[in-house]
XYZ file of C-alpha atoms in Angstrom:
341
model
C -0.320 -23.861 2.833
C -4.029 -24.785 3.107
C -4.561 -21.906 5.515
C -3.064 -19.490 3.022
C -5.195 -20.865 0.233
C -8.290 -20.515 2.362
C -7.539 -16.841 2.840
C -7.477 -16.052 -0.878
C -11.250 -16.196 -1.544
C -11.897 -14.073 1.521
C -9.571 -11.419 0.214
C -11.157 -11.524 -3.217
C -14.604 -11.009 -1.745
C -13.610 -7.638 -0.269
C -15.169 -5.047 -2.620
C -12.690 -2.512 -3.949
C -13.116 1.142 -3.060
C -15.094 2.864 -5.746
C -13.124 5.547 -7.537
C -16.394 7.266 -8.335
C -17.303 7.437 -4.652
C -13.917 8.893 -3.824
C -14.305 11.401 -6.635
C -17.784 12.383 -5.457
C -16.528 12.808 -1.907
C -13.660 15.017 -3.060
C -16.070 17.002 -5.197
C -18.437 17.535 -2.269
C -15.562 18.639 -0.056
C -14.413 21.006 -2.751
C -17.892 22.440 -3.186
C -18.208 23.004 0.567
C -14.865 24.796 0.654
C -15.785 26.964 -2.330
C -19.213 27.710 -0.849
C -17.637 28.742 2.447
C -15.183 31.059 0.703
C -17.901 32.589 -1.468
C -20.126 33.070 1.571
C -17.312 34.765 3.459
C -16.605 37.004 0.478
C -20.267 37.987 0.163
C -20.395 38.782 3.886
C -17.368 41.080 3.559
C -18.945 42.789 0.556
C -22.273 43.252 2.353
C -20.544 44.606 5.451
C -18.575 47.161 3.450
C -21.680 48.272 1.551
C -23.608 48.662 4.803
C -20.875 50.611 6.575
C -20.440 52.896 3.555
C -24.164 53.590 3.373
C -24.467 54.323 7.087
C -21.417 56.609 7.174
C -22.602 58.666 4.213
C -26.198 58.766 5.479
C -25.395 60.046 8.987
C -22.911 62.740 8.010
C -23.615 66.060 9.750
C -26.016 68.294 7.878
C -28.949 67.721 5.578
C -27.863 66.038 2.368
C -30.313 67.966 0.202
C -29.089 71.261 1.631
C -25.455 70.286 1.095
C -26.096 69.321 -2.541
C -28.042 72.489 -3.291
C -25.351 74.661 -1.696
C -22.623 72.929 -3.703
C -24.565 73.348 -6.925
C -25.226 77.049 -6.395
C -21.950 77.848 -4.648
C -23.836 79.572 -1.836
C -23.937 78.354 1.755
C -27.285 79.747 2.900
C -30.379 78.358 4.650
C -32.798 76.616 2.295
C -36.561 76.515 2.404
C -38.600 73.342 2.415
C -39.889 74.202 -1.073
C -36.339 74.336 -2.433
C -35.329 71.053 -0.827
C -38.466 69.069 -1.664
C -37.554 68.271 -5.322
C -34.080 67.045 -4.329
C -35.416 64.940 -1.459
C -37.975 63.355 -3.757
C -35.562 62.758 -6.634
C -32.926 60.983 -4.539
C -35.260 59.478 -1.932
C -33.885 61.479 1.010
C -37.433 61.935 2.315
C -37.803 58.180 2.885
C -37.000 56.420 6.140
C -33.351 55.378 6.465
C -34.281 51.685 6.449
C -36.261 52.136 3.230
C -33.335 53.973 1.647
C -30.999 51.141 2.659
C -33.250 48.422 1.220
C -33.702 50.354 -2.028
C -29.939 50.841 -2.201
C -29.292 47.102 -1.839
C -31.938 46.270 -4.452
C -30.370 48.690 -6.906
C -26.890 47.220 -6.333
C -28.169 43.703 -6.959
C -29.413 44.963 -10.327
C -26.056 46.569 -11.104
C -27.393 50.088 -10.540
C -24.992 52.325 -8.591
C -27.433 55.242 -8.644
C -27.242 58.744 -10.051
C -24.545 61.304 -9.457
C -25.837 64.017 -7.135
C -24.086 66.728 -9.140
C -24.182 65.717 -12.807
C -27.273 63.461 -12.447
C -25.588 60.905 -14.690
C -25.447 57.184 -13.825
C -22.569 56.501 -11.449
C -21.714 53.321 -13.377
C -21.226 55.415 -16.521
C -18.958 57.901 -14.739
C -16.837 55.105 -13.270
C -16.784 53.185 -16.562
C -15.328 56.189 -18.367
C -12.305 56.355 -16.037
C -11.803 52.787 -14.845
C -9.476 51.625 -17.639
C -6.493 53.921 -16.818
C -6.650 52.941 -13.141
C -6.801 49.222 -13.931
C -3.889 49.479 -16.349
C -1.890 51.332 -13.707
C -2.682 48.845 -10.919
C -2.078 45.663 -12.955
C 1.130 46.982 -14.510
C 2.406 48.005 -11.068
C 1.615 44.566 -9.639
C 3.420 42.789 -12.489
C 6.461 45.057 -12.169
C 6.503 44.602 -8.383
C 6.506 40.821 -8.789
C 9.249 40.971 -11.424
C 11.429 43.037 -9.087
C 10.609 40.749 -6.157
C 11.469 37.522 -7.977
C 14.711 38.910 -9.445
C 15.906 40.374 -6.129
C 14.951 37.243 -4.170
C 16.800 34.905 -6.545
C 19.810 37.224 -6.433
C 20.134 37.695 -2.674
C 18.039 35.159 -0.741
C 19.644 31.950 0.492
C 23.128 33.371 0.005
C 25.844 34.327 2.466
C 25.064 36.401 5.572
C 26.225 39.699 4.059
C 24.258 39.268 0.839
C 21.142 38.241 2.769
C 21.517 41.238 5.080
C 21.877 43.574 2.104
C 18.822 42.124 0.407
C 16.712 42.367 3.549
C 17.852 45.950 4.230
C 16.948 47.106 0.715
C 13.505 45.505 0.986
C 12.866 47.156 4.348
C 13.779 50.581 2.981
C 11.637 50.152 -0.142
C 8.629 48.897 1.824
C 8.740 51.994 4.029
C 8.836 54.543 1.197
C 5.657 56.688 0.929
C 4.168 56.420 -2.534
C 3.567 60.157 -2.897
C 7.225 60.848 -1.983
C 8.486 58.330 -4.537
C 6.197 59.849 -7.160
C 7.360 63.412 -6.523
C 11.025 62.337 -6.537
C 10.657 60.468 -9.836
C 8.729 63.381 -11.308
C 11.443 65.892 -10.372
C 14.386 63.758 -11.524
C 13.166 61.920 -14.621
C 10.490 64.322 -15.901
C 11.455 67.842 -14.845
C 15.271 67.581 -14.915
C 16.158 64.799 -17.351
C 13.058 65.171 -19.513
C 12.811 61.452 -20.191
C 9.097 61.330 -19.400
C 6.289 63.896 -19.620
C 5.568 66.012 -16.544
C 1.826 65.622 -17.089
C 1.324 61.893 -17.416
C -1.980 61.734 -19.247
C -2.911 58.337 -20.655
C 0.118 57.868 -22.928
C 2.431 54.861 -22.658
C 5.426 57.049 -21.785
C 3.391 58.860 -19.169
C 2.422 55.556 -17.551
C 5.991 54.497 -16.723
C 6.656 56.745 -13.729
C 3.253 56.155 -12.077
C 3.754 52.393 -12.440
C 7.229 52.558 -10.903
C 5.887 54.747 -8.101
C 3.363 52.108 -7.092
C 5.572 49.083 -7.785
C 8.720 49.985 -5.827
C 7.221 50.080 -2.285
C 5.066 47.036 -3.063
C 8.118 45.100 -4.283
C 9.839 45.740 -0.962
C 6.795 44.498 0.927
C 6.389 41.373 -1.206
C 10.113 40.731 -1.011
C 10.073 40.625 2.779
C 7.432 37.887 2.794
C 9.023 35.947 -0.064
C 12.537 36.096 1.378
C 11.650 34.532 4.722
C 9.888 31.620 3.030
C 12.726 31.242 0.517
C 15.317 30.992 3.299
C 13.201 28.343 5.004
C 12.467 26.317 1.864
C 16.091 26.197 0.707
C 16.950 24.162 3.819
C 14.252 21.551 3.154
C 15.191 17.937 2.214
C 13.733 18.210 -1.292
C 16.452 20.768 -2.124
C 19.177 18.327 -1.109
C 17.469 15.631 -3.173
C 17.324 17.891 -6.247
C 21.003 18.715 -5.921
C 21.834 15.023 -5.505
C 20.122 14.338 -8.826
C 22.556 16.743 -10.465
C 20.279 19.771 -10.856
C 22.153 23.065 -11.068
C 21.861 25.811 -8.485
C 19.762 28.031 -10.745
C 17.331 25.201 -11.414
C 17.038 24.352 -7.728
C 16.395 27.959 -6.737
C 14.114 28.808 -9.648
C 12.102 25.606 -10.121
C 11.788 24.280 -6.583
C 12.606 26.780 -3.858
C 11.016 29.812 -5.515
C 7.754 27.962 -6.070
C 7.369 27.448 -2.332
C 8.600 30.945 -1.531
C 5.928 32.581 -3.698
C 3.016 31.322 -1.597
C 3.085 34.097 1.066
C 3.501 36.690 -1.661
C 0.511 35.337 -3.561
C -1.515 35.770 -0.382
C -0.499 39.416 -0.272
C -1.345 39.927 -3.949
C -5.041 39.906 -3.136
C -4.486 42.672 -0.611
C -2.095 44.435 -3.005
C -4.765 44.952 -5.675
C -6.920 46.911 -3.240
C -3.873 48.793 -1.992
C -2.745 49.661 -5.524
C -6.144 50.975 -6.548
C -6.293 53.037 -3.363
C -2.752 54.278 -3.906
C -3.663 55.223 -7.461
C -5.729 58.077 -5.998
C -2.550 59.838 -4.851
C -0.427 58.772 -7.802
C -2.952 59.913 -10.393
C -3.162 63.270 -8.622
C 0.628 63.693 -8.504
C 1.071 62.857 -12.192
C -2.156 64.559 -13.386
C -3.292 61.216 -14.757
C -6.926 60.365 -15.585
C -8.594 57.576 -13.644
C -10.739 56.739 -10.647
C -8.433 58.766 -8.407
C -9.387 62.048 -10.058
C -13.062 61.044 -10.053
C -12.956 60.223 -6.334
C -11.172 63.447 -5.410
C -13.705 65.508 -7.373
C -16.626 63.574 -5.879
C -15.407 64.169 -2.325
C -14.863 67.866 -3.023
C -18.348 68.211 -4.507
C -20.011 66.111 -1.787
C -21.162 63.681 -4.483
C -21.763 60.801 -2.092
C -23.298 58.547 -4.743
C -20.058 58.510 -6.749
C -17.985 58.029 -3.579
C -20.047 55.022 -2.495
C -19.975 53.588 -6.034
C -16.172 53.664 -6.139
C -15.920 52.148 -2.650
C -18.275 49.319 -3.624
C -16.323 48.675 -6.822
C -12.957 48.513 -5.021
C -14.424 46.172 -2.409
C -15.875 43.907 -5.097
C -12.522 43.740 -6.851
C -10.776 42.957 -3.579
C -13.198 40.118 -2.855
C -12.965 38.625 -6.345
C -9.171 38.811 -6.430
C -8.880 37.065 -3.077
C -11.140 34.272 -4.300
C -8.894 33.861 -7.344
C -5.840 33.835 -5.062
C -7.311 30.921 -3.124
C -7.579 28.962 -6.377
C -4.043 29.901 -7.402
C -2.832 28.340 -4.147
C -3.877 24.949 -5.442
C -1.870 25.393 -8.644
C 1.267 26.676 -6.938
C 1.322 24.357 -3.904
C 0.600 20.679 -4.707
C 0.104 20.003 -0.975
C -3.159 21.952 -1.109
C -4.707 19.991 -3.980
C -5.977 17.353 -1.602
C -8.224 19.950 -0.012
C -10.309 20.281 -3.157
């Protein structure tokens, strides 16, 4: 007994772990993780900007000659006197390194340059057409996720035949070309049935078919990733525990299993935003819809490299930002990851 009593003061003298120190340590770890992710994102953005600049700068032919020929509609040799004003205006007479540094400085200030054809700010041109493309991409992503969740809950974790059917449908949808889906929907629901306008425009009714065109293949792709994780998670012990507590099948599948199954799909959502905006180029052309797609097609046709590079930089920036947000969403969806921050 005396030995045990002697041990009590010794135990009381041990200082407790400071909650503040633990909090500061977790905060520092979180800041390091965030800094690493931001640094990686900035590196990707810088690399894309650099590659875009180099590719457009080393294209065959003199840029001033190309721009002057496009403006006049005549492909003829140009004199130095004709090219001098263009070279001076857009800085083509500077060394390539100087052009690159000036380009980076302008981007840091939010200046995407001037259009080579209209001589308007590229940011203004993009700003005028960015809203329809964003609406199209976000609506398509939301619809794709709605289709994915509904189809996964309906067919995943079921009997072999139902699982096989669900997987087969997802494989077929994921392999459908977007332009083919768009043309098919346009012929059936616009030209024949007349339910939607043939020329989409910016109306709400005209947005439906373009959104479905982008969402259907993406839903198949997201469904493939979600299904495999759903089938794995439904065999985990926590599912058996939830059922033992009396939770119904719908609650188990919707509240517990689906939450784990969404993680791979959330990863793909960051990639999907870039894919949807890129796919909008074709979809907006098929449905004669305003947006960045039409601007990009016109810029490429007119050799307006400033507008092309501005759109590429914007899409890359969006891709980087969305992927950073996805990393934060991980922590909300998967409690196991909260200890990392």
